[in-house]
mmCIF file of C-alpha atoms and ligand atoms in Angstrom:
data_model
loop_
_atom_site.group_PDB
_atom_site.id
_atom_site.type_symbol
_atom_site.label_atom_id
_atom_site.label_comp_id
_atom_site.label_asym_id
_atom_site.label_seq_id
_atom_site.Cartn_x
_atom_site.Cartn_y
_atom_site.Cartn_z
ATOM 1 C CA MET A 4 6.972 31.079 -17.341
ATOM 2 C CA LYS A 5 7.838 27.380 -17.750
ATOM 3 C CA ARG A 6 4.787 25.106 -18.201
ATOM 4 C CA LEU A 7 4.663 22.546 -15.402
ATOM 5 C CA PRO A 8 4.233 18.897 -16.449
ATOM 6 C CA ARG A 9 0.761 17.495 -15.800
ATOM 7 C CA LEU A 10 0.929 14.242 -13.872
ATOM 8 C CA VAL A 11 -1.649 11.911 -12.368
ATOM 9 C CA LEU A 12 -0.946 10.116 -9.104
ATOM 10 C CA LEU A 13 -2.684 6.740 -8.770
ATOM 11 C CA GLY A 14 -3.065 5.215 -5.312
ATOM 12 C CA THR A 15 -3.210 1.450 -4.823
ATOM 13 C CA GLY A 16 -2.299 1.121 -1.107
ATOM 14 C CA GLY A 17 0.716 -0.477 0.578
ATOM 15 C CA THR A 18 2.850 0.663 3.487
ATOM 16 C CA ILE A 19 3.163 4.126 1.963
ATOM 17 C CA ALA A 20 -0.598 4.485 2.599
ATOM 18 C CA SER A 21 -0.466 2.838 6.033
ATOM 19 C CA THR A 22 -0.312 3.921 9.659
ATOM 20 C CA ALA A 23 0.460 2.049 12.881
ATOM 21 C CA SER A 24 -0.595 2.623 16.487
ATOM 22 C CA ASP A 25 2.507 4.634 17.411
ATOM 23 C CA ALA A 26 5.705 6.075 15.944
ATOM 24 C CA THR A 27 7.968 3.183 16.909
ATOM 25 C CA THR A 28 5.762 0.438 15.465
ATOM 26 C CA LEU A 29 7.363 -0.336 12.120
ATOM 27 C CA SER A 30 5.760 -3.587 11.077
ATOM 28 C CA ASP A 31 2.217 -4.038 12.435
ATOM 29 C CA TYR A 32 0.226 -1.514 10.463
ATOM 30 C CA SER A 33 -2.663 -1.312 8.051
ATOM 31 C CA VAL A 34 -3.698 0.720 5.033
ATOM 32 C CA THR A 35 -5.566 3.817 6.235
ATOM 33 C CA GLU A 36 -4.676 6.708 3.922
ATOM 34 C CA ASN A 37 -6.099 7.699 0.571
ATOM 35 C CA VAL A 38 -3.772 8.993 -2.093
ATOM 36 C CA ASP A 39 -4.925 12.627 -1.665
ATOM 37 C CA ALA A 40 -3.707 12.529 1.962
ATOM 38 C CA LEU A 41 -0.274 11.329 0.784
ATOM 39 C CA LEU A 42 -0.087 14.206 -1.659
ATOM 40 C CA ALA A 43 -1.082 16.719 1.002
ATOM 41 C CA GLY A 44 1.997 15.665 2.987
ATOM 42 C CA ILE A 45 4.496 16.741 0.305
ATOM 43 C CA PRO A 46 5.592 20.365 0.723
ATOM 44 C CA GLY A 47 6.306 22.418 -2.396
ATOM 45 C CA ILE A 48 5.063 19.769 -4.816
ATOM 46 C CA GLU A 49 2.925 22.348 -6.667
ATOM 47 C CA GLN A 50 6.194 23.852 -7.961
ATOM 48 C CA VAL A 51 7.212 20.520 -9.560
ATOM 49 C CA ALA A 52 4.071 19.455 -11.425
ATOM 50 C CA ARG A 53 0.354 20.017 -11.800
ATOM 51 C CA LEU A 54 -1.056 16.958 -10.120
ATOM 52 C CA GLY A 55 -4.337 15.132 -10.295
ATOM 53 C CA TYR A 56 -5.020 11.948 -8.394
ATOM 54 C CA GLN A 57 -7.186 8.841 -8.569
ATOM 55 C CA GLN A 58 -7.650 5.988 -6.117
ATOM 56 C CA VAL A 59 -7.544 2.697 -8.048
ATOM 57 C CA PHE A 60 -7.829 0.473 -4.959
ATOM 58 C CA ASN A 61 -6.361 0.718 -1.472
ATOM 59 C CA VAL A 62 -4.940 -2.622 -0.341
ATOM 60 C CA ASP A 63 -1.853 -4.379 0.901
ATOM 61 C CA SER A 64 -0.094 -5.491 -2.264
ATOM 62 C CA ARG A 65 -0.293 -9.193 -1.321
ATOM 63 C CA GLU A 66 -4.039 -8.892 -2.066
ATOM 64 C CA ILE A 67 -3.575 -7.832 -5.688
ATOM 65 C CA THR A 68 -5.104 -10.238 -8.210
ATOM 66 C CA ASN A 69 -4.679 -10.589 -11.969
ATOM 67 C CA GLY A 70 -7.982 -8.776 -12.436
ATOM 68 C CA MET A 71 -6.777 -5.828 -10.344
ATOM 69 C CA LEU A 72 -3.511 -5.752 -12.285
ATOM 70 C CA VAL A 73 -5.379 -5.484 -15.583
ATOM 71 C CA ARG A 74 -7.639 -2.779 -14.112
ATOM 72 C CA LEU A 75 -4.614 -0.784 -12.959
ATOM 73 C CA ALA A 76 -2.869 -1.125 -16.323
ATOM 74 C CA THR A 77 -6.039 -0.105 -18.185
ATOM 75 C CA GLN A 78 -6.440 2.991 -16.024
ATOM 76 C CA VAL A 79 -2.790 3.941 -16.612
ATOM 77 C CA GLN A 80 -3.065 3.369 -20.380
ATOM 78 C CA ASP A 81 -6.197 5.573 -20.553
ATOM 79 C CA LEU A 82 -4.281 8.359 -18.799
ATOM 80 C CA LEU A 83 -1.233 7.963 -21.051
ATOM 81 C CA ASP A 84 -3.510 8.189 -24.105
ATOM 82 C CA ASP A 85 -4.805 11.562 -22.863
ATOM 83 C CA PRO A 86 -2.790 14.368 -24.510
ATOM 84 C CA LYS A 87 -3.315 16.485 -21.388
ATOM 85 C CA VAL A 88 -1.367 13.977 -19.220
ATOM 86 C CA ASP A 89 2.450 13.973 -19.294
ATOM 87 C CA GLY A 90 3.115 11.079 -16.919
ATOM 88 C CA VAL A 91 1.801 8.807 -14.172
ATOM 89 C CA VAL A 92 3.021 7.991 -10.654
ATOM 90 C CA ILE A 93 1.658 4.908 -8.869
ATOM 91 C CA THR A 94 1.878 4.343 -5.115
ATOM 92 C CA HIS A 95 2.037 0.598 -4.382
ATOM 93 C CA GLY A 96 2.893 -1.867 -1.628
ATOM 94 C CA THR A 97 6.482 -3.011 -1.921
ATOM 95 C CA ASP A 98 5.857 -6.747 -1.454
ATOM 96 C CA THR A 99 4.562 -7.355 -4.985
ATOM 97 C CA LEU A 100 5.540 -4.021 -6.538
ATOM 98 C CA GLU A 101 8.012 -5.614 -8.934
ATOM 99 C CA GLU A 102 5.261 -7.864 -10.351
ATOM 100 C CA SER A 103 2.882 -4.986 -11.098
ATOM 101 C CA ALA A 104 5.685 -2.798 -12.452
ATOM 102 C CA TYR A 105 6.960 -5.538 -14.784
ATOM 103 C CA PHE A 106 3.407 -6.287 -15.991
ATOM 104 C CA LEU A 107 2.858 -2.627 -16.895
ATOM 105 C CA ASN A 108 6.335 -2.507 -18.464
ATOM 106 C CA LEU A 109 5.197 -5.233 -20.860
ATOM 107 C CA VAL A 110 1.701 -4.010 -21.781
ATOM 108 C CA LEU A 111 1.676 -0.187 -21.773
ATOM 109 C CA LYS A 112 2.038 1.572 -25.096
ATOM 110 C CA SER A 113 3.607 4.967 -24.470
ATOM 111 C CA ARG A 114 6.903 6.768 -24.019
ATOM 112 C CA LYS A 115 5.504 8.925 -21.214
ATOM 113 C CA PRO A 116 7.029 8.335 -17.757
ATOM 114 C CA VAL A 117 5.348 5.798 -15.489
ATOM 115 C CA VAL A 118 6.910 5.596 -12.025
ATOM 116 C CA PHE A 119 6.046 3.151 -9.230
ATOM 117 C CA VAL A 120 6.814 4.200 -5.668
ATOM 118 C CA GLY A 121 6.346 2.671 -2.222
ATOM 119 C CA SER A 122 7.810 2.922 1.223
ATOM 120 C CA MET A 123 9.204 0.531 3.788
ATOM 121 C CA ARG A 124 7.918 2.374 6.846
ATOM 122 C CA PRO A 125 4.339 3.439 7.525
ATOM 123 C CA GLY A 126 3.520 7.142 7.455
ATOM 124 C CA SER A 127 3.208 7.190 11.260
ATOM 125 C CA ALA A 128 6.796 5.967 11.837
ATOM 126 C CA ILE A 129 9.813 7.915 13.056
ATOM 127 C CA SER A 130 11.852 8.591 9.912
ATOM 128 C CA ALA A 131 9.061 7.476 7.615
ATOM 129 C CA ASP A 132 10.404 7.180 4.063
ATOM 130 C CA GLY A 133 7.178 7.575 2.079
ATOM 131 C CA ALA A 134 7.008 11.353 1.640
ATOM 132 C CA LEU A 135 10.510 11.739 0.200
ATOM 133 C CA ASN A 136 10.101 8.664 -1.993
ATOM 134 C CA LEU A 137 6.864 10.123 -3.355
ATOM 135 C CA TYR A 138 8.403 13.561 -3.867
ATOM 136 C CA ASN A 139 11.270 11.946 -5.798
ATOM 137 C CA ALA A 140 8.884 9.803 -7.850
ATOM 138 C CA ILE A 141 6.966 12.924 -8.880
ATOM 139 C CA LEU A 142 10.226 14.718 -9.745
ATOM 140 C CA LEU A 143 11.256 11.729 -11.844
ATOM 141 C CA ALA A 144 7.915 11.455 -13.667
ATOM 142 C CA ALA A 145 8.068 15.203 -14.353
ATOM 143 C CA SER A 146 11.538 14.916 -15.900
ATOM 144 C CA ARG A 147 12.477 14.596 -19.557
ATOM 145 C CA GLU A 148 15.050 11.935 -18.585
ATOM 146 C CA ALA A 149 12.319 9.461 -17.623
ATOM 147 C CA ARG A 150 10.715 9.381 -21.074
ATOM 148 C CA GLY A 151 11.063 6.197 -23.112
ATOM 149 C CA LEU A 152 12.773 4.168 -20.380
ATOM 150 C CA GLY A 153 9.821 1.853 -19.744
ATOM 151 C CA VAL A 154 8.228 1.578 -16.328
ATOM 152 C CA LEU A 155 10.425 2.826 -13.480
ATOM 153 C CA VAL A 156 10.588 2.075 -9.760
ATOM 154 C CA MET A 157 11.710 4.830 -7.364
ATOM 155 C CA LEU A 158 12.716 4.171 -3.745
ATOM 156 C CA ASN A 159 15.371 5.461 -1.385
ATOM 157 C CA ASP A 160 16.886 8.009 -3.798
ATOM 158 C CA ARG A 161 17.493 5.561 -6.634
ATOM 159 C CA PHE A 162 15.399 4.543 -9.600
ATOM 160 C CA PHE A 163 15.386 1.249 -11.447
ATOM 161 C CA ALA A 164 13.993 -0.397 -14.568
ATOM 162 C CA ALA A 165 10.933 -2.525 -13.759
ATOM 163 C CA ARG A 166 12.572 -5.352 -15.739
ATOM 164 C CA PHE A 167 15.533 -5.647 -13.372
ATOM 165 C CA VAL A 168 14.495 -4.398 -9.954
ATOM 166 C CA THR A 169 13.622 -6.737 -7.114
ATOM 167 C CA LYS A 170 12.859 -6.450 -3.429
ATOM 168 C CA MET A 171 16.035 -7.587 -1.637
ATOM 169 C CA ASN A 172 15.330 -6.894 2.020
ATOM 170 C CA THR A 173 12.332 -7.526 4.260
ATOM 171 C CA THR A 174 12.458 -4.336 6.365
ATOM 172 C CA ARG A 175 15.263 -1.889 5.530
ATOM 173 C CA VAL A 176 14.572 1.327 3.608
ATOM 174 C CA GLU A 177 17.309 0.262 1.176
ATOM 175 C CA ALA A 178 15.097 -2.646 0.145
ATOM 176 C CA PHE A 179 15.170 -2.507 -3.652
ATOM 177 C CA ASP A 180 18.021 -3.235 -5.983
ATOM 178 C CA ALA A 181 18.896 -4.660 -9.370
ATOM 179 C CA PRO A 182 21.946 -6.594 -8.182
ATOM 180 C CA ASP A 183 23.327 -7.569 -11.595
ATOM 181 C CA GLN A 184 22.311 -4.517 -13.612
ATOM 182 C CA GLY A 185 22.373 -1.653 -11.111
ATOM 183 C CA SER A 186 20.094 1.347 -10.837
ATOM 184 C CA LEU A 187 19.254 3.469 -13.875
ATOM 185 C CA GLY A 188 19.953 6.599 -11.910
ATOM 186 C CA ALA A 189 19.552 8.599 -8.739
ATOM 187 C CA ILE A 190 17.804 11.688 -7.481
ATOM 188 C CA CYS A 191 20.117 13.917 -5.547
ATOM 189 C CA GLN A 192 19.163 17.286 -4.123
ATOM 190 C CA GLY A 193 16.093 17.463 -6.359
ATOM 191 C CA ARG A 194 17.960 16.642 -9.566
ATOM 192 C CA VAL A 195 17.503 13.552 -11.744
ATOM 193 C CA HIS A 196 20.793 11.857 -12.647
ATOM 194 C CA LEU A 197 20.297 9.259 -15.385
ATOM 195 C CA PHE A 198 23.187 6.787 -15.725
ATOM 196 C CA GLN A 199 21.897 4.211 -18.232
ATOM 197 C CA ALA A 200 18.840 3.000 -20.165
ATOM 198 C CA PRO A 201 17.521 -0.591 -20.068
ATOM 199 C CA ALA A 202 18.252 -2.672 -23.171
ATOM 200 C CA CYS A 203 15.454 -5.250 -22.796
ATOM 201 C CA VAL A 204 12.323 -4.858 -24.919
ATOM 202 C CA HIS A 205 9.542 -2.948 -23.129
ATOM 203 C CA THR A 206 6.282 -0.971 -23.519
ATOM 204 C CA GLU A 207 5.817 0.078 -27.156
ATOM 205 C CA LYS A 208 8.075 -2.656 -28.582
ATOM 206 C CA THR A 209 6.503 -5.746 -26.958
ATOM 207 C CA ASP A 210 3.983 -8.107 -28.578
ATOM 208 C CA PHE A 211 1.536 -7.522 -25.717
ATOM 209 C CA SER A 212 -1.126 -4.897 -25.293
ATOM 210 C CA LEU A 213 -4.250 -4.431 -23.247
ATOM 211 C CA ASP A 214 -6.367 -4.403 -26.435
ATOM 212 C CA ASP A 215 -6.053 -8.125 -27.104
ATOM 213 C CA LEU A 216 -5.371 -9.430 -23.620
ATOM 214 C CA GLY A 217 -8.576 -11.255 -22.652
ATOM 215 C CA VAL A 218 -8.441 -13.146 -19.351
ATOM 216 C CA LEU A 219 -4.919 -13.879 -18.104
ATOM 217 C CA PRO A 220 -4.210 -17.608 -17.898
ATOM 218 C CA SER A 221 -3.347 -18.950 -14.490
ATOM 219 C CA VAL A 222 0.365 -19.673 -13.895
ATOM 220 C CA ASP A 223 1.656 -21.343 -10.720
ATOM 221 C CA ILE A 224 5.074 -21.039 -9.095
ATOM 222 C CA VAL A 225 6.486 -24.189 -7.474
ATOM 223 C CA TYR A 226 9.512 -23.958 -5.168
ATOM 224 C CA ASP A 227 12.021 -26.793 -5.586
ATOM 225 C CA HIS A 228 14.232 -28.134 -2.798
ATOM 226 C CA GLN A 229 15.956 -31.274 -1.502
ATOM 227 C CA SER A 230 13.558 -34.175 -1.124
ATOM 228 C CA ALA A 231 10.794 -32.320 -3.019
ATOM 229 C CA GLY A 232 7.568 -34.169 -3.719
ATOM 230 C CA MET A 233 5.528 -34.238 -6.897
ATOM 231 C CA HIS A 234 2.187 -33.326 -5.369
ATOM 232 C CA HIS A 235 2.433 -29.591 -6.151
ATOM 233 C CA TYR A 236 2.853 -30.350 -9.854
ATOM 234 C CA LEU A 237 -0.015 -32.844 -9.798
ATOM 235 C CA ALA A 238 -2.210 -30.249 -8.048
ATOM 236 C CA SER A 239 -1.340 -27.610 -10.652
ATOM 237 C CA ILE A 240 -2.138 -30.046 -13.461
ATOM 238 C CA LYS A 241 -5.450 -30.895 -11.783
ATOM 239 C CA ALA A 242 -6.258 -27.197 -11.329
ATOM 240 C CA GLY A 243 -5.908 -26.725 -15.096
ATOM 241 C CA VAL A 244 -3.207 -24.057 -15.060
ATOM 242 C CA GLY A 245 -1.786 -22.746 -18.324
ATOM 243 C CA GLY A 246 1.771 -22.604 -17.062
ATOM 244 C CA ILE A 247 4.160 -23.531 -14.255
ATOM 245 C CA VAL A 248 7.281 -21.644 -13.228
ATOM 246 C CA VAL A 249 9.646 -23.663 -11.078
ATOM 247 C CA ALA A 250 11.889 -21.810 -8.643
ATOM 248 C CA ALA A 251 14.584 -24.379 -9.260
ATOM 249 C CA CYS A 252 17.978 -24.822 -7.609
ATOM 250 C CA GLY A 253 21.172 -23.112 -8.836
ATOM 251 C CA ASN A 254 21.233 -22.610 -12.585
ATOM 252 C CA GLY A 255 17.670 -23.933 -12.920
ATOM 253 C CA SER A 256 18.528 -27.512 -11.977
ATOM 254 C CA LEU A 257 15.638 -29.744 -11.004
ATOM 255 C CA SER A 258 15.142 -32.284 -8.252
ATOM 256 C CA PRO A 259 14.017 -35.725 -9.548
ATOM 257 C CA ASN A 260 10.385 -35.102 -8.624
ATOM 258 C CA ALA A 261 10.423 -31.607 -10.138
ATOM 259 C CA GLU A 262 11.743 -33.163 -13.348
ATOM 260 C CA GLU A 263 9.009 -35.787 -13.336
ATOM 261 C CA GLY A 264 6.297 -33.314 -12.304
ATOM 262 C CA LEU A 265 7.242 -30.907 -15.082
ATOM 263 C CA SER A 266 7.443 -33.723 -17.598
ATOM 264 C CA ARG A 267 3.872 -34.725 -16.717
ATOM 265 C CA ALA A 268 2.743 -31.096 -16.922
ATOM 266 C CA VAL A 269 4.348 -30.619 -20.348
ATOM 267 C CA GLY A 270 2.631 -33.855 -21.431
ATOM 268 C CA LYS A 271 -0.706 -32.185 -20.602
ATOM 269 C CA GLY A 272 0.139 -29.107 -22.705
ATOM 270 C CA ILE A 273 1.176 -26.898 -19.756
ATOM 271 C CA VAL A 274 4.029 -24.507 -20.581
ATOM 272 C CA CYS A 275 6.838 -24.812 -18.015
ATOM 273 C CA VAL A 276 9.667 -22.407 -17.213
ATOM 274 C CA ARG A 277 12.838 -23.049 -15.200
ATOM 275 C CA SER A 278 13.671 -20.039 -13.035
ATOM 276 C CA SER A 279 15.865 -20.099 -9.919
ATOM 277 C CA ARG A 280 15.803 -19.681 -6.162
ATOM 278 C CA VAL A 281 19.187 -17.949 -6.493
ATOM 279 C CA PRO A 282 18.721 -14.157 -6.394
ATOM 280 C CA THR A 283 21.252 -13.200 -9.070
ATOM 281 C CA GLY A 284 22.531 -14.544 -12.368
ATOM 282 C CA ILE A 285 21.024 -16.038 -15.488
ATOM 283 C CA VAL A 286 19.283 -19.397 -15.839
ATOM 284 C CA THR A 287 21.015 -20.498 -19.010
ATOM 285 C CA ARG A 288 19.371 -22.528 -21.738
ATOM 286 C CA SER A 289 20.114 -26.249 -21.580
ATOM 287 C CA GLN A 290 20.370 -28.791 -24.393
ATOM 288 C CA HIS A 291 17.746 -30.759 -22.440
ATOM 289 C CA ASP A 292 15.178 -27.931 -22.555
ATOM 290 C CA GLU A 293 13.920 -28.505 -26.082
ATOM 291 C CA PRO A 294 13.434 -32.299 -25.850
ATOM 292 C CA HIS A 295 11.703 -31.853 -22.494
ATOM 293 C CA GLY A 296 9.613 -28.907 -23.658
ATOM 294 C CA LEU A 297 11.104 -26.564 -21.039
ATOM 295 C CA ILE A 298 11.973 -22.859 -21.167
ATOM 296 C CA ALA A 299 14.850 -21.114 -19.351
ATOM 297 C CA SER A 300 13.906 -17.897 -17.546
ATOM 298 C CA ASN A 301 17.043 -15.902 -18.413
ATOM 299 C CA SER A 302 17.504 -13.431 -15.506
ATOM 300 C CA LEU A 303 13.820 -13.265 -14.539
ATOM 301 C CA ASN A 304 13.129 -14.351 -10.987
ATOM 302 C CA PRO A 305 10.158 -16.697 -10.450
ATOM 303 C CA GLN A 306 7.614 -13.959 -9.699
ATOM 304 C CA LYS A 307 8.530 -11.985 -12.804
ATOM 305 C CA ALA A 308 8.792 -15.149 -14.930
ATOM 306 C CA ARG A 309 5.176 -15.809 -13.934
ATOM 307 C CA ILE A 310 4.126 -12.371 -15.213
ATOM 308 C CA LEU A 311 5.876 -12.850 -18.562
ATOM 309 C CA LEU A 312 4.571 -16.403 -18.965
ATOM 310 C CA MET A 313 0.967 -15.275 -18.339
ATOM 311 C CA LEU A 314 1.320 -12.624 -21.038
ATOM 312 C CA ALA A 315 3.146 -14.969 -23.415
ATOM 313 C CA LEU A 316 0.319 -17.497 -23.091
ATOM 314 C CA THR A 317 -2.168 -14.872 -24.289
ATOM 315 C CA GLN A 318 -0.291 -15.006 -27.621
ATOM 316 C CA THR A 319 0.984 -18.547 -28.072
ATOM 317 C CA THR A 320 1.866 -21.871 -26.466
ATOM 318 C CA ASP A 321 4.793 -22.382 -28.838
ATOM 319 C CA ARG A 322 7.900 -23.161 -26.752
ATOM 320 C CA THR A 323 10.369 -21.542 -29.148
ATOM 321 C CA ARG A 324 8.395 -18.292 -29.343
ATOM 322 C CA ILE A 325 8.021 -18.127 -25.584
ATOM 323 C CA GLN A 326 11.743 -18.841 -25.087
ATOM 324 C CA ASP A 327 12.371 -15.913 -27.423
ATOM 325 C CA TYR A 328 10.235 -13.665 -25.178
ATOM 326 C CA PHE A 329 12.294 -14.774 -22.181
ATOM 327 C CA ASP A 330 15.511 -14.059 -24.074
ATOM 328 C CA ARG A 331 14.499 -10.530 -25.120
ATOM 329 C CA TYR A 332 11.894 -9.159 -22.652
HETATM 330 N N1 LIG B 17 2.709 -4.933 3.225
HETATM 331 C C1 LIG B 17 3.147 -3.957 2.323
HETATM 332 C C2 LIG B 17 2.589 -4.181 0.933
HETATM 333 O O1 LIG B 17 1.498 -3.758 0.675
HETATM 334 C C3 LIG B 17 4.632 -3.851 2.325
HETATM 335 C C4 LIG B 17 5.059 -2.527 1.823
HETATM 336 O O2 LIG B 17 4.329 -1.821 1.158
HETATM 337 O O3 LIG B 17 6.220 -2.161 2.100
HETATM 338 O O4 LIG B 17 3.229 -4.760 0.084
#
């Protein structure tokens, strides 16, 4: 008889662990379910994998802090280091899922599958999407195809690389996409179809690991716009942040006060990255970046640029080295 893969399901909360007052309430809900209850709702799962579970925390994902992120990653790494564990599935709120998934994609050291999963509708809803998403995430983590791809995100029948995926819609079940790069594959009728592997550096090949992390430096995101003021930059400088990511306009272009605010921040030794408010495309390097001490975010959106900059700052404050991380990670 075929040996079933041994997986561990980690619960962190989110809509997938939430219920509302009645079946037609789709947005006002709160986290009520532990991860074992989610597992109990998946018929036939014992034929896919041998599953253990652990509750890491049980919150709405907007409440997740850097400390919680490190705790989650440490728990996952400990499981991956265990020869008796073949892979890990993590239930997570969708609002900040891409941040946690990208963080783990950069720090975990393993080729074993790690799959994030969430849902857009609470478990109490008509046509709730959580159970099938979770079933598919377990199928994916149990598959040979998922090995060595870095951290994956599974929702609505498709799976994505943590590096590229982003939440694109506030309420629809088809909320996640990687608009420029596409999905890595799909699960159809219980079968994993892998189309492509991500080319960006991840997991085992990065310079980051949980062993030498220490405390993550604080990095702020500032949103640029017409008639922007400088006070956000001055507040970040005063707060003593290690880095600032600006959600700039277009191809990372800066309003006059953003330019001045960043220039003052760089003058104080704060590392500053130009990302963009625009949801797709690459923020290209500019000839002005080096003289102004700025870094271009490549295709990382502001929230993911913040994750990479925090990790980069645990290694160096050298602009060229950090630009290289943004070019390759
Ligand atoms: N509010 C939820 C969260 O924890 C949203 C979701 O999970 O879909 O991010």
